[in-house]
């Protein structure tokens, strides 16, 4: 069954990047010249996603504005013959009806945020994309996963994973590695998951990255999911229950992961993404050299 819908949980407070996120959603922080949320929506579109579901919270209205037409801006650019800017805005503009917004009314965790999208997703497999993690690669991380999901067939769940140093495993969901997939060396059946294991107890170094493909049966589980690590309703705990009746695969994706929810990660992502751009690479390199020589 085609994966048509992606859920973007965007209700988080962004406490790791205060004060930037005091009055502005963290998903609107810019990497080079685009908000974070734009990168993940583009990644989802590249992967064939047709409907973009945002689980928002208070003070997140500007995300909805970002994906709307700006009539005054369009008219003003037209009257000044700014063809390049008009084309750039049009490229990112979802069509009418392609986006939906719903609110997570209390900060109860990622599992609860995903559950808030149940009516909008309905009874079909869907993707979950966490906007503060960017993966720099072409094809993008979600496209790599959906290609594998299509090969695996129905009723499979997939989680993107990446190796992290042992001293960081307690910050992530962690997967145990089962059998390798016969033809896809970077995919394996998941043998156990745990959310933020205490240091020294992690079953492996493979951390869950913010990309998932899930079957709709997860919603029934999340409905009654109790609070787990950090006192929150955890998506990982819901997946552990679903793994009793359905298959879960880990996908070691190709690409560079950037944790833009932390200040060093955000700064690094800005440099990495700018260095990919033909229009910025040389200028940035010259500025950095001039700065370092000071
Ligand atoms: C969430 C997930 C965790 C995953 C992480 C990736 O945690 O619960 O399993 O490894 O995203 O960024 P959070 O970062 O929201 O605490």
CSV table of C-alpha atoms and ligand atoms in Angstrom, one decimal:
chain,number,residue,atom,x,y,z
A,1,UNK,CA,0.0,0.0,0.0
A,2,UNK,CA,1.5,3.3,-1.0
A,3,UNK,CA,2.7,5.5,1.8
A,4,UNK,CA,0.9,8.8,1.1
A,5,UNK,CA,0.9,10.7,4.4
A,6,UNK,CA,3.6,12.0,6.7
A,7,UNK,CA,3.1,13.3,10.2
A,8,UNK,CA,5.4,16.1,11.4
A,9,UNK,CA,5.3,16.5,15.3
A,10,UNK,CA,6.0,20.2,15.7
A,11,UNK,CA,4.5,21.0,19.1
A,12,UNK,CA,7.8,20.8,21.0
A,13,UNK,CA,9.0,23.9,23.0
A,14,UNK,CA,12.6,23.9,21.7
A,15,UNK,CA,14.1,24.4,25.2
A,16,UNK,CA,17.5,23.4,24.0
A,17,UNK,CA,17.8,26.4,21.7
A,18,UNK,CA,16.3,29.1,24.0
A,19,UNK,CA,16.1,32.1,23.8
A,20,UNK,CA,15.8,31.8,20.0
A,21,UNK,CA,12.6,29.7,20.5
A,22,UNK,CA,10.9,31.9,23.1
A,23,UNK,CA,8.5,33.5,20.6
A,24,UNK,CA,9.4,31.5,17.4
A,25,UNK,CA,8.8,27.8,16.8
A,26,UNK,CA,12.1,25.9,16.6
A,27,UNK,CA,10.9,24.4,13.3
A,28,UNK,CA,11.1,27.9,11.8
A,29,UNK,CA,14.8,28.3,12.7
A,30,UNK,CA,16.7,28.8,9.4
A,31,UNK,CA,19.4,26.5,8.0
A,32,UNK,CA,21.0,28.8,5.4
A,33,UNK,CA,17.8,30.4,3.9
A,34,UNK,CA,15.0,28.0,4.7
A,35,UNK,CA,13.2,27.0,7.9
A,36,UNK,CA,14.0,23.6,9.2
A,37,UNK,CA,10.4,22.5,8.5
A,38,UNK,CA,10.8,23.3,4.8
A,39,UNK,CA,13.7,20.8,4.5
A,40,UNK,CA,11.7,17.9,6.0
A,41,UNK,CA,8.6,18.7,3.9
A,42,UNK,CA,10.8,18.7,0.8
A,43,UNK,CA,12.4,15.4,1.9
A,44,UNK,CA,8.9,13.9,2.3
A,45,UNK,CA,7.7,15.2,-1.1
A,46,UNK,CA,10.8,13.7,-2.7
A,47,UNK,CA,9.8,10.4,-1.1
A,48,UNK,CA,6.3,10.5,-2.8
A,49,UNK,CA,4.3,11.9,0.2
A,50,UNK,CA,1.1,13.6,-0.9
A,51,UNK,CA,-0.4,14.8,2.4
A,52,UNK,CA,1.5,16.7,5.1
A,53,UNK,CA,0.1,16.5,8.6
A,54,UNK,CA,1.4,18.8,11.2
A,55,UNK,CA,0.8,18.2,14.9
A,56,UNK,CA,1.2,21.7,16.3
A,57,UNK,CA,0.8,23.5,19.6
A,58,UNK,CA,0.4,27.0,21.0
A,59,UNK,CA,2.6,29.7,19.3
A,60,UNK,CA,3.1,27.5,16.2
A,61,UNK,CA,0.7,29.4,13.9
A,62,UNK,CA,3.6,30.8,11.8
A,63,UNK,CA,4.3,27.2,10.5
A,64,UNK,CA,0.8,27.2,8.9
A,65,UNK,CA,1.5,30.7,7.5
A,66,UNK,CA,4.7,29.5,6.0
A,67,UNK,CA,2.9,26.9,3.9
A,68,UNK,CA,0.2,29.3,2.8
A,69,UNK,CA,0.2,31.6,-0.2
A,70,UNK,CA,1.3,35.2,0.7
A,71,UNK,CA,-0.9,37.2,-1.5
A,72,UNK,CA,0.7,40.6,-0.9
A,73,UNK,CA,4.2,39.1,-1.3
A,74,UNK,CA,3.3,37.4,-4.6
A,75,UNK,CA,1.7,40.6,-6.0
A,76,UNK,CA,4.6,42.7,-4.9
A,77,UNK,CA,7.2,40.3,-6.4
A,78,UNK,CA,5.1,40.2,-9.7
A,79,UNK,CA,4.9,43.9,-10.0
A,80,UNK,CA,8.7,44.2,-9.6
A,81,UNK,CA,9.4,41.4,-12.1
A,82,UNK,CA,11.2,39.2,-9.5
A,83,UNK,CA,10.9,36.0,-11.5
A,84,UNK,CA,13.6,34.1,-9.6
A,85,UNK,CA,12.0,34.8,-6.2
A,86,UNK,CA,8.5,33.9,-7.6
A,87,UNK,CA,9.8,30.6,-8.9
A,88,UNK,CA,11.6,29.8,-5.7
A,89,UNK,CA,8.4,30.4,-3.6
A,90,UNK,CA,6.3,28.4,-6.0
A,91,UNK,CA,8.6,25.5,-5.8
A,92,UNK,CA,8.0,25.1,-2.0
A,93,UNK,CA,4.3,25.8,-2.1
A,94,UNK,CA,2.0,22.9,-1.2
A,95,UNK,CA,-1.2,22.7,-3.3
A,96,UNK,CA,-4.6,23.5,-1.7
A,97,UNK,CA,-5.6,20.5,0.5
A,98,UNK,CA,-2.2,18.9,0.7
A,99,UNK,CA,-1.6,20.1,4.3
A,100,UNK,CA,-3.5,19.5,7.6
A,101,UNK,CA,-2.9,20.9,11.0
A,102,UNK,CA,-4.0,19.5,14.4
A,103,UNK,CA,-3.0,20.4,17.9
A,104,UNK,CA,-1.4,18.5,20.6
A,105,UNK,CA,-3.1,20.3,23.5
A,106,UNK,CA,-0.6,19.2,26.2
A,107,UNK,CA,3.1,18.3,26.0
A,108,UNK,CA,2.6,14.5,26.7
A,109,UNK,CA,5.4,13.2,24.5
A,110,UNK,CA,6.1,12.0,21.0
A,111,UNK,CA,3.8,9.0,21.2
A,112,UNK,CA,0.9,11.2,22.2
A,113,UNK,CA,1.8,13.7,19.4
A,114,UNK,CA,1.6,10.9,16.8
A,115,UNK,CA,-1.6,9.6,18.3
A,116,UNK,CA,-3.1,13.1,17.8
A,117,UNK,CA,-2.9,12.6,14.0
A,118,UNK,CA,-4.9,9.3,14.0
A,119,UNK,CA,-8.0,10.7,12.4
A,120,UNK,CA,-6.0,12.5,9.7
A,121,UNK,CA,-4.0,9.4,8.9
A,122,UNK,CA,-6.8,6.9,9.0
A,123,UNK,CA,-6.3,3.2,8.3
A,124,UNK,CA,-3.1,3.3,6.2
A,125,UNK,CA,0.7,3.1,6.7
A,126,UNK,CA,2.3,6.5,7.2
A,127,UNK,CA,5.6,8.2,7.8
A,128,UNK,CA,6.7,10.1,10.9
A,129,UNK,CA,9.4,12.8,10.4
A,130,UNK,CA,11.0,14.7,13.2
A,131,UNK,CA,11.9,18.1,11.9
A,132,UNK,CA,14.8,18.9,14.2
A,133,UNK,CA,16.9,16.1,12.6
A,134,UNK,CA,18.1,16.8,9.1
A,135,UNK,CA,19.8,14.1,6.9
A,136,UNK,CA,21.9,15.6,4.2
A,137,UNK,CA,21.8,13.2,1.2
A,138,UNK,CA,20.3,12.7,-2.2
A,139,UNK,CA,18.1,10.7,-2.3
A,140,UNK,CA,16.8,11.7,1.1
A,141,UNK,CA,16.5,9.5,4.1
A,142,UNK,CA,12.7,9.0,3.8
A,143,UNK,CA,13.0,8.1,0.1
A,144,UNK,CA,15.6,5.5,1.0
A,145,UNK,CA,13.2,4.0,3.6
A,146,UNK,CA,10.1,4.0,1.4
A,147,UNK,CA,12.0,2.2,-1.4
A,148,UNK,CA,12.9,-0.5,1.1
A,149,UNK,CA,9.3,-0.5,2.6
A,150,UNK,CA,8.0,-1.1,-1.0
A,151,UNK,CA,10.2,-4.1,-1.4
A,152,UNK,CA,9.3,-5.6,2.0
A,153,UNK,CA,5.6,-5.5,1.3
A,154,UNK,CA,2.6,-4.9,3.6
A,155,UNK,CA,2.5,-4.7,7.3
A,156,UNK,CA,6.2,-3.8,7.9
A,157,UNK,CA,7.3,-1.0,10.1
A,158,UNK,CA,10.7,0.7,9.5
A,159,UNK,CA,12.9,2.9,11.6
A,160,UNK,CA,15.9,4.8,10.5
A,161,UNK,CA,18.9,4.1,12.6
A,162,UNK,CA,22.5,5.4,13.0
A,163,UNK,CA,25.4,4.4,15.1
A,164,UNK,CA,26.2,6.8,17.9
A,165,UNK,CA,29.1,6.7,20.4
A,166,UNK,CA,28.4,4.6,23.5
A,167,UNK,CA,28.4,7.6,25.8
A,168,UNK,CA,25.4,9.1,23.9
A,169,UNK,CA,23.2,6.0,23.7
A,170,UNK,CA,21.2,7.2,26.8
A,171,UNK,CA,19.9,10.2,24.8
A,172,UNK,CA,18.1,8.1,22.1
A,173,UNK,CA,15.8,5.2,21.4
A,174,UNK,CA,18.1,2.2,20.7
A,175,UNK,CA,17.5,-0.9,18.6
A,176,UNK,CA,18.9,-4.4,18.9
A,177,UNK,CA,20.0,-5.9,15.7
A,178,UNK,CA,18.4,-9.2,14.5
A,179,UNK,CA,18.9,-10.8,11.0
A,180,UNK,CA,20.3,-8.9,8.1
A,181,UNK,CA,18.0,-8.5,5.1
A,182,UNK,CA,19.0,-10.9,2.3
A,183,UNK,CA,19.4,-8.4,-0.5
A,184,UNK,CA,19.6,-5.1,1.4
A,185,UNK,CA,22.7,-5.1,3.5
A,186,UNK,CA,21.7,-1.8,5.3
A,187,UNK,CA,18.4,-3.2,6.5
A,188,UNK,CA,17.8,-5.7,9.4
A,189,UNK,CA,15.0,-7.0,11.5
A,190,UNK,CA,14.9,-5.2,14.8
A,191,UNK,CA,15.5,-7.4,17.8
A,192,UNK,CA,14.2,-5.3,20.7
A,193,UNK,CA,14.0,-1.6,21.3
A,194,UNK,CA,14.4,0.6,24.3
A,195,UNK,CA,13.9,4.3,24.9
A,196,UNK,CA,16.8,6.2,26.4
A,197,UNK,CA,18.5,3.2,28.2
A,198,UNK,CA,20.5,4.2,31.3
A,199,UNK,CA,24.2,4.4,30.6
A,200,UNK,CA,25.9,1.0,30.5
A,201,UNK,CA,22.7,-0.9,29.6
A,202,UNK,CA,22.2,-0.1,25.9
A,203,UNK,CA,21.7,-3.3,23.8
A,204,UNK,CA,23.6,-1.7,20.9
A,205,UNK,CA,24.9,1.6,19.5
A,206,UNK,CA,22.2,2.0,16.9
A,207,UNK,CA,20.1,5.0,17.7
A,208,UNK,CA,16.6,5.6,16.3
A,209,UNK,CA,16.8,8.7,14.0
A,210,UNK,CA,13.7,10.8,13.5
A,211,UNK,CA,12.3,8.9,10.5
A,212,UNK,CA,9.7,6.1,10.8
A,213,UNK,CA,7.3,4.2,8.6
A,214,UNK,CA,4.5,2.8,10.7
A,215,UNK,CA,1.3,0.8,10.3
A,216,UNK,CA,-1.9,2.3,11.5
A,217,UNK,CA,-2.3,-0.4,14.3
A,218,UNK,CA,0.1,1.8,16.3
A,219,UNK,CA,-2.7,4.2,17.1
A,220,UNK,CA,-4.7,1.7,19.1
A,221,UNK,CA,-1.6,1.0,21.2
A,222,UNK,CA,-0.8,4.7,21.7
A,223,UNK,CA,-4.3,5.4,22.9
A,224,UNK,CA,-3.6,3.5,26.1
A,225,UNK,CA,0.2,3.9,26.2
A,226,UNK,CA,1.4,4.7,29.7
A,227,UNK,CA,4.1,7.3,30.4
A,228,UNK,CA,7.7,6.0,30.0
A,229,UNK,CA,11.2,7.7,29.9
A,230,UNK,CA,11.1,11.3,31.0
A,231,UNK,CA,7.4,10.9,32.2
A,232,UNK,CA,6.3,11.1,28.5
A,233,UNK,CA,4.2,8.9,26.3
A,234,UNK,CA,6.9,7.4,24.2
A,235,UNK,CA,6.6,6.4,20.6
A,236,UNK,CA,9.3,3.8,21.1
A,237,UNK,CA,7.2,2.1,23.9
A,238,UNK,CA,4.3,1.9,21.5
A,239,UNK,CA,6.5,0.4,18.8
A,240,UNK,CA,7.8,-2.2,21.3
A,241,UNK,CA,4.2,-3.4,21.8
A,242,UNK,CA,3.4,-3.4,18.1
A,243,UNK,CA,6.6,-5.4,17.4
A,244,UNK,CA,4.9,-8.3,19.2
A,245,UNK,CA,2.5,-8.7,16.2
A,246,UNK,CA,4.2,-7.0,13.3
A,247,UNK,CA,7.7,-6.9,11.8
A,248,UNK,CA,10.1,-4.0,12.5
A,249,UNK,CA,13.1,-3.3,10.4
A,250,UNK,CA,16.0,-0.9,11.0
A,251,UNK,CA,17.4,1.0,8.1
A,252,UNK,CA,21.0,2.2,8.2
A,253,UNK,CA,20.5,5.2,5.9
A,254,UNK,CA,23.1,6.9,3.8
A,255,UNK,CA,23.7,10.5,4.6
A,256,UNK,CA,24.9,12.9,7.3
A,257,UNK,CA,22.6,13.3,10.3
A,258,UNK,CA,22.3,16.8,11.8
A,259,UNK,CA,20.7,17.4,15.2
A,260,UNK,CA,19.4,20.9,14.7
A,261,UNK,CA,17.7,20.9,18.1
A,262,UNK,CA,21.1,21.5,19.8
A,263,UNK,CA,23.1,24.7,19.3
A,264,UNK,CA,26.3,23.1,18.1
A,265,UNK,CA,24.3,20.8,15.7
A,266,UNK,CA,22.3,23.7,14.4
A,267,UNK,CA,25.5,25.7,13.7
A,268,UNK,CA,27.2,22.7,12.0
A,269,UNK,CA,24.1,22.1,9.8
A,270,UNK,CA,24.2,25.7,8.6
A,271,UNK,CA,27.8,25.2,7.5
A,272,UNK,CA,27.2,21.8,6.0
A,273,UNK,CA,24.1,22.9,4.0
A,274,UNK,CA,25.8,26.1,2.8
A,275,UNK,CA,28.8,24.2,1.6
A,276,UNK,CA,26.4,22.1,-0.6
A,277,UNK,CA,25.2,25.2,-2.4
A,278,UNK,CA,27.0,26.3,-5.5
A,279,UNK,CA,25.8,29.9,-4.9
A,280,UNK,CA,27.3,30.1,-1.4
A,281,UNK,CA,30.2,27.6,-1.1
A,282,UNK,CA,33.0,29.9,-2.3
A,283,UNK,CA,31.7,33.0,-0.4
A,284,UNK,CA,31.3,31.1,2.8
A,285,UNK,CA,34.8,29.5,2.6
A,286,UNK,CA,36.4,32.9,2.0
A,287,UNK,CA,34.5,34.4,4.9
A,288,UNK,CA,35.5,31.6,7.2
A,289,UNK,CA,39.2,31.8,6.2
A,290,UNK,CA,39.2,35.5,6.7
A,291,UNK,CA,37.6,35.0,10.2
A,292,UNK,CA,40.1,32.2,11.2
A,293,UNK,CA,43.1,34.3,10.1
A,294,UNK,CA,42.1,37.2,12.3
B,1,LIG,C1,12.9,11.1,20.1
B,1,LIG,C2,12.6,9.6,20.2
B,1,LIG,C3,13.9,8.8,20.3
B,1,LIG,C4,14.8,9.1,19.1
B,1,LIG,C5,15.0,10.6,19.0
B,1,LIG,C6,15.7,11.0,17.7
B,1,LIG,O1,13.5,11.5,21.3
B,1,LIG,O2,11.8,9.3,21.3
B,1,LIG,O3,13.7,7.4,20.3
B,1,LIG,O4,16.1,8.5,19.2
B,1,LIG,O5,13.8,11.3,19.0
B,1,LIG,O6,16.0,12.4,17.7
B,1,LIG,P1,13.6,13.1,21.7
B,1,LIG,O7,14.8,13.6,20.9
B,1,LIG,O8,12.4,13.7,21.3
B,1,LIG,O9,13.9,13.1,23.2
